[in-house]
Coordinates of C-alpha atoms and ligand atoms in Angstrom, one line a residue:
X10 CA 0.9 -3.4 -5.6
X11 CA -2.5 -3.2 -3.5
X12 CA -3.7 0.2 -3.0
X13 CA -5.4 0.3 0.9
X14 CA -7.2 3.9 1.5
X15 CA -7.9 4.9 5.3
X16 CA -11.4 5.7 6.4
X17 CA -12.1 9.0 4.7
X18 CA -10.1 8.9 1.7
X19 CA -12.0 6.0 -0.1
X20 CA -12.1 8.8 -2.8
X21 CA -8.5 7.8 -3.6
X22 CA -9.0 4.2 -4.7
X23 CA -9.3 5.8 -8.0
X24 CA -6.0 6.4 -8.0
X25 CA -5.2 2.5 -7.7
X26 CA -8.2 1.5 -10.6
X27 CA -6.3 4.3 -12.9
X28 CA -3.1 2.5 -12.2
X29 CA -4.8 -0.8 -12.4
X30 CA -4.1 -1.5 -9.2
X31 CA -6.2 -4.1 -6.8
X32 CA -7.9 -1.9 -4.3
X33 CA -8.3 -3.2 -0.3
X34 CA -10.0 -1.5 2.7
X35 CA -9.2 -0.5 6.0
X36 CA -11.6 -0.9 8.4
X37 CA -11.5 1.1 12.3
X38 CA -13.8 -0.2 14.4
X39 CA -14.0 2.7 17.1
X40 CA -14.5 0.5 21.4
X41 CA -16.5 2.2 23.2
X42 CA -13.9 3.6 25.2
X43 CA -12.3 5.1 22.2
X44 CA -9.6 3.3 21.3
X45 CA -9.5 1.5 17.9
X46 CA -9.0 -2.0 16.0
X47 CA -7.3 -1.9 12.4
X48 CA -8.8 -4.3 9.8
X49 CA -7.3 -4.8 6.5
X50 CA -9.0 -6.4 3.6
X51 CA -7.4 -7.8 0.1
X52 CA -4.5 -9.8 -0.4
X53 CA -1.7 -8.3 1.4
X54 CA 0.3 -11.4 2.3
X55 CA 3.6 -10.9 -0.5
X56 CA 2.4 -7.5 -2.0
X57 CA 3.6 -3.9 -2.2
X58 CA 1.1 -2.1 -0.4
X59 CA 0.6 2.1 -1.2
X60 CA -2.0 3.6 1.5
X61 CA -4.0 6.5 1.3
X62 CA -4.2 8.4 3.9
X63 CA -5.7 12.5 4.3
X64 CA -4.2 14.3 7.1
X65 CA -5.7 17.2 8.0
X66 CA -6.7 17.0 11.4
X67 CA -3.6 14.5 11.7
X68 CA -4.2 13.8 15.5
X69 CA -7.8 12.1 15.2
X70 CA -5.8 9.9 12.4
X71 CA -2.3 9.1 13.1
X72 CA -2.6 6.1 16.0
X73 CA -5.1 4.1 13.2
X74 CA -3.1 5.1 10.0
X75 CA 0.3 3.7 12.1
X76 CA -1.3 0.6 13.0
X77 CA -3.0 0.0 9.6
X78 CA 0.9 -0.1 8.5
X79 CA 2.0 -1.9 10.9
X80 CA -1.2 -4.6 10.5
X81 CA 0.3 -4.5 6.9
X82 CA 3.5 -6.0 7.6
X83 CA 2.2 -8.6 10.1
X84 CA -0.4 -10.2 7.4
X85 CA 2.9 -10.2 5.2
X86 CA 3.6 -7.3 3.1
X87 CA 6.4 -7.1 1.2
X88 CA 6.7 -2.9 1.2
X89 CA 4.1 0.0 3.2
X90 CA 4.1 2.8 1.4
X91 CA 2.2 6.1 2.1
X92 CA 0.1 8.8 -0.3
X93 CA 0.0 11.5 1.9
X94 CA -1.9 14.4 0.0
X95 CA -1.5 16.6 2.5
X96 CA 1.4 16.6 4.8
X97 CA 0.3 18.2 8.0
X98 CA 2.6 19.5 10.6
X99 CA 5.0 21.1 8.2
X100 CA 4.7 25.0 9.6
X101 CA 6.2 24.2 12.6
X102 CA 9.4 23.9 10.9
X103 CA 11.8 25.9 14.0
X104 CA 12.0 26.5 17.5
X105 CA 10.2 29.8 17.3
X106 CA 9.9 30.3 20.7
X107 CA 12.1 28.6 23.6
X108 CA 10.9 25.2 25.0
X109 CA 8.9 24.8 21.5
X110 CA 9.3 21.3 19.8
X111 CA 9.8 21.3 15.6
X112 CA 6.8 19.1 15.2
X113 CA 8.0 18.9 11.4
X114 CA 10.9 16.9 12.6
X115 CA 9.0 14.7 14.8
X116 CA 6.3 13.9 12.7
X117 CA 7.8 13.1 9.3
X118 CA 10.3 11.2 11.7
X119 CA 7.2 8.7 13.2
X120 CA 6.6 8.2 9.0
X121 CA 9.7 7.2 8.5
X122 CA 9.3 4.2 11.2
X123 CA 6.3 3.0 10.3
X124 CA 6.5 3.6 5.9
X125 CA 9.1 2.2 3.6
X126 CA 8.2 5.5 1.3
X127 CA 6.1 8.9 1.3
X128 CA 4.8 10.5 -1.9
X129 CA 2.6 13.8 -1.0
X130 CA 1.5 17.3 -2.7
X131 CA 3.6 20.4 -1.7
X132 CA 5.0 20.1 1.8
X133 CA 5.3 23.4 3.1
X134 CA 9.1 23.6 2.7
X135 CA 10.5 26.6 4.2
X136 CA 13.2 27.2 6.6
X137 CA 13.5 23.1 5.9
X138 CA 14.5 22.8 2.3
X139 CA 13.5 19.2 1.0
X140 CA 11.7 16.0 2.5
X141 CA 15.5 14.3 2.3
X142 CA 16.4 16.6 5.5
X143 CA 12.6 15.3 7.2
X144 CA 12.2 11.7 6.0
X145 CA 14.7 8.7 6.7
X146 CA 12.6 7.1 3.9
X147 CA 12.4 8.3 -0.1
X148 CA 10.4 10.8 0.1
X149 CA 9.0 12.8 -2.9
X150 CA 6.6 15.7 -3.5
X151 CA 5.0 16.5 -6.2
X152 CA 3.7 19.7 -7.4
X153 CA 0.4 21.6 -8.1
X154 CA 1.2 24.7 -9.7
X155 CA 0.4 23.4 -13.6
X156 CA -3.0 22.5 -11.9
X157 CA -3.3 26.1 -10.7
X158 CA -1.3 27.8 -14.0
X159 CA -4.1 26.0 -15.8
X160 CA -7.0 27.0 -13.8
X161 CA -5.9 30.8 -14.1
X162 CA -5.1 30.5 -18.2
X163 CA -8.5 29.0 -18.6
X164 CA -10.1 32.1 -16.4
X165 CA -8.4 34.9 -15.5
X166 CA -7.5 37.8 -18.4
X167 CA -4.3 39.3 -18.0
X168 CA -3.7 37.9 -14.0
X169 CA -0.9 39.4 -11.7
X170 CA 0.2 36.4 -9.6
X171 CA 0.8 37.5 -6.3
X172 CA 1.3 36.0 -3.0
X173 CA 0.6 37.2 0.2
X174 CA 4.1 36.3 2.3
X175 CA 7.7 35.7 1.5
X176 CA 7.1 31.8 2.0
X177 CA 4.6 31.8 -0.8
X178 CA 7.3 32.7 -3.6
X179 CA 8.1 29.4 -4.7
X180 CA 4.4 28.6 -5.4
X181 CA 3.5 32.3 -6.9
X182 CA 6.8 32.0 -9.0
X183 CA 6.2 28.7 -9.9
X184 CA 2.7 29.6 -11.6
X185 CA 3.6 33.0 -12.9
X186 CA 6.4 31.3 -15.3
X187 CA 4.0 28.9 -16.2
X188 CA 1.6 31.2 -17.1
X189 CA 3.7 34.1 -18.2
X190 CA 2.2 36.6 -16.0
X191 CA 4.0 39.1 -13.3
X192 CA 4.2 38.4 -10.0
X193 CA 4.9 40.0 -6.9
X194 CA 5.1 39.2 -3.1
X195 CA 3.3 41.1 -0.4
X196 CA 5.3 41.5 3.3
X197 CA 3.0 39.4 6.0
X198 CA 3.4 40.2 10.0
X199 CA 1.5 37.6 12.3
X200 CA 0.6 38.6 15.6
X201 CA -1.5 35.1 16.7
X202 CA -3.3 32.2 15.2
X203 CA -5.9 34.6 13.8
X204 CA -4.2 38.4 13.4
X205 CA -2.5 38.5 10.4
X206 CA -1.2 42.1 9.1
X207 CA 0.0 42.5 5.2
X208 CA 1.8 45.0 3.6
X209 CA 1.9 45.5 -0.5
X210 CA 5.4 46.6 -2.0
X211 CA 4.0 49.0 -4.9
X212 CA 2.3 47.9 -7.2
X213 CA 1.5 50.8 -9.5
X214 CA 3.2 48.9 -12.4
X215 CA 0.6 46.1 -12.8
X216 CA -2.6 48.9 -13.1
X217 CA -5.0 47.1 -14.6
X218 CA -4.4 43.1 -13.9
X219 CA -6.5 41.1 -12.0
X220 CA -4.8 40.1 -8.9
X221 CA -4.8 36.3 -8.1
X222 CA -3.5 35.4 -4.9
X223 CA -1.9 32.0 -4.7
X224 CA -0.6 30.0 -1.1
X225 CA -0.1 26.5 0.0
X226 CA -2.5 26.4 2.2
X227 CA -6.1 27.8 3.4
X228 CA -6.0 26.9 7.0
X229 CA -8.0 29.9 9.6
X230 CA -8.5 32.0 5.8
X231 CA -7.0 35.1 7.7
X232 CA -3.3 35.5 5.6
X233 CA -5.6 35.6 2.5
X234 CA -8.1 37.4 3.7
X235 CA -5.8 40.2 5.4
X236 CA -4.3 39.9 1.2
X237 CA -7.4 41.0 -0.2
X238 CA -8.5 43.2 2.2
X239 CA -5.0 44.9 1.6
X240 CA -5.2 44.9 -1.8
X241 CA -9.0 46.2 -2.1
X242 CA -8.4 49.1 0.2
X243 CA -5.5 49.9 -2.6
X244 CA -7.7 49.7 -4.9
X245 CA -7.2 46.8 -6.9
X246 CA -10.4 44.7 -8.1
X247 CA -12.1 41.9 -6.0
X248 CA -8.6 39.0 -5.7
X249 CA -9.5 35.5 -6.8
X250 CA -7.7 33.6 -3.9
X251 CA -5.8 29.9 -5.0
X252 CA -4.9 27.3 -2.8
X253 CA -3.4 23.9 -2.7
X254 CA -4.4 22.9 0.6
X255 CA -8.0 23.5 1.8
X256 CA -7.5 23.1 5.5
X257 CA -10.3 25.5 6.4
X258 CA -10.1 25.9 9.9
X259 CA -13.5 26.5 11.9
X260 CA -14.6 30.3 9.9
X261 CA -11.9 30.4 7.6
X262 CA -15.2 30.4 4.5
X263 CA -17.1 33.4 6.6
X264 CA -13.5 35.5 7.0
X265 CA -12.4 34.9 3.4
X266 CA -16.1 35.8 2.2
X267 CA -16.4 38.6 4.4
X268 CA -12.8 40.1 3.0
X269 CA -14.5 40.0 -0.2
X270 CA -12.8 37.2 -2.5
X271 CA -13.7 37.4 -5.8
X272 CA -13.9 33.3 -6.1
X273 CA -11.9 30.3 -4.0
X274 CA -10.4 27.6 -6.3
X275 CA -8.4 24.8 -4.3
X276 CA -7.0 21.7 -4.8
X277 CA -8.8 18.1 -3.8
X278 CA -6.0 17.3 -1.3
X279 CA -8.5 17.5 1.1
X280 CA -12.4 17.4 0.7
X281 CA -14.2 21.0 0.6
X282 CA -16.6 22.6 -1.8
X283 CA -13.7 24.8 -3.2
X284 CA -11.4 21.6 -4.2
X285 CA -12.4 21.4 -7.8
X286 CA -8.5 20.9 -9.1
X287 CA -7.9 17.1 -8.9
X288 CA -4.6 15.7 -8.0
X289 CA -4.7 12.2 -8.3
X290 CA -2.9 12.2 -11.7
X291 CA 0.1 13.6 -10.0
X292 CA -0.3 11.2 -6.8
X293 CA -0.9 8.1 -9.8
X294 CA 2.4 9.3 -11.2
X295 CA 4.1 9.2 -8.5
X296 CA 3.3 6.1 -7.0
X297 CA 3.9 4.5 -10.5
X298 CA 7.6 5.6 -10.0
X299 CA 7.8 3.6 -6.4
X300 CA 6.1 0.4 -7.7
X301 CA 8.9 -2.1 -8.0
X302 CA 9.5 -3.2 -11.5
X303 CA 7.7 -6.0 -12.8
X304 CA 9.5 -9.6 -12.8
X305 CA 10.5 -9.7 -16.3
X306 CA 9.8 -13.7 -18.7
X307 CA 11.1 -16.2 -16.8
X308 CA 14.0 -18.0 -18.3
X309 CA 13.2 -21.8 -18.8
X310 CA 14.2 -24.1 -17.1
X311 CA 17.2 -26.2 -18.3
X312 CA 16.5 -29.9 -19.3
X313 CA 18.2 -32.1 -16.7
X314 CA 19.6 -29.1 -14.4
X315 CA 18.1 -30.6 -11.4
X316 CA 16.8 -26.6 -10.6
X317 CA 14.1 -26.7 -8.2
Ligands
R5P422 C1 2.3 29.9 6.0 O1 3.4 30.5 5.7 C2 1.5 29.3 4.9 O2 2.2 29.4 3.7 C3 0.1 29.9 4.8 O3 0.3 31.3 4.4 C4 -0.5 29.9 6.1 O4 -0.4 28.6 6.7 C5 -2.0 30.2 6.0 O5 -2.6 30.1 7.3 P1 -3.8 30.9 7.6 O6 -4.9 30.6 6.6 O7 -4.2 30.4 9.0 O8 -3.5 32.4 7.7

């Protein structure tokens, strides 16, 4: 298997030298007019090919990443997977208003043409429970929370888990029964993009713990910032917000500091200053599991059987 990162997640080819995989390149070469030219390098021709691919901002990226695939199979590829570590579009999971398109749906669905598998870090799964109902492909997803239970054993005395919406449950009780600690979900209203209102159920039983907020994903800052501005106004110390996903929209650093966040720890799903929890272990394990198994010895060939 060759491991091929796009342009922009060259940090990933350490994923294929842990593996001891062959590492390629592809190479956009942006026209004037915009439009691009895909280049591959390494030996392609009769491999298994895994690309790497980061997708925030998925609409500057997706034409290139689905003609680096398909370039992939023309020079003679014998599979195109995709490491996604951050599957974008996934919010968008229902018709929430009429005449709206489930861009969850649609996008997992132009994967599925162009990838013979998809291996990413927690897909916001909601109202859509698992990649199977997305993907016509194998799909699988792995999981950050023992990165984040580890981060908050190492540095956080006697934490309350607690995240800031009804979605986030299966990440805040994920990591408070690998830590031990109590959880508890807070109610979250959103008016727009960027007006968020939170509610906190009562609390008065967890006096005393440091409240660490936990959510998939960072992307304008304002559900965790409306979190700890809810939870300081109650009383509670400074929240140390967690996050797999550091989509930081334009401002989402300024309203997060400006709440008053004790400390931002992410995960290096995408590159920011607070992604200091590396997944490529997880992403190396998983793509281990889709390489095809190795030929086993080859049988000798019997004297005189005229076998070419
Ligand atoms: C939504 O349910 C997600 O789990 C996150 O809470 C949300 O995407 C965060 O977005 P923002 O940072 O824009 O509030």
């Amino acid at each position: 298997m060759i491991v091929l990162p796009m342009p922009g997640s060259e940090r990933f080819g350490q994923l294929g030298r842990d593996l001891g995989l062959t590492s390629g390149l592809v190479q956009v070469h942006r026209f004037p007019d915009g439009e691009g030219r895909v280049r591959l390098t390494g030996a392609i021709q009769g491999d298994d090919v895994a690309m790497v691919a980061g997708l925030a901002q998925p609409d500057d990226k997706l034409v290139s990443l689905l003609f680096a695939a398909a370039t992939a199979r023309d020079l003679g590829a014998v599979s195109v997977g995709l490491v996604a570590p951050y599957l974008p579009y996934m919010r968008q999971d229902r018709r929430f208003r009429a005449g709206e398109g489930v861009s969850a749906r649609y996008f997992c669905r132009l994967l599925s043409v162009a990838f013979d598998w998809v291996v990413t870090v927690d897909p916001h799964l909601h109202r859509i429970g698992t990649l199977d109902e997305l993907f016509t492909i194998p799909a699988e997803a792995v999981h950050a929370a023992p990165l984040l239970a580890e981060w908050i054993e190492r540095n956080v005395r006697t934490p309350l888990v607690i995240g800031p919406d009804a979605e986030s449950l299966q990440w805040a009780g994920a990591i408070a029964r690998l830590t031990g600690a109590p959880h508890a979900v807070l109610a979250k209203r959103r008016a727009g993009d960027r007006r968020v209102e939170i509610t906190l159920p009562d609390l008065t039983a967890y006096a005393g713990y440091q409240p660490v907020l936990v959510d998939d994903v960072i992307s304008s800052g304002e559900t965790l910032a409306a979190a700890v501005r809810a939870l300081r106004a109650a009383g509670w110390p400074a929240p140390i917000c967690l996050a797999v996903h550091p989509v930081f929209a334009g401002g989402a650093e300024d309203v997060l500091a400006a709440a008053g966040a004790a400390a931002v720890v992410t995960c290096n799903t995408i590159v920011h200053p607070t992604a200091v929890l590396d997944v490529q272990g997880l992403l190396a394990a998983a793509v281990t599991r889709r390489r095809p198994p190795l030929s086993g010895p080859v049988p000798p060939r019997l004297a005189g059987s005229g076998a070419a």
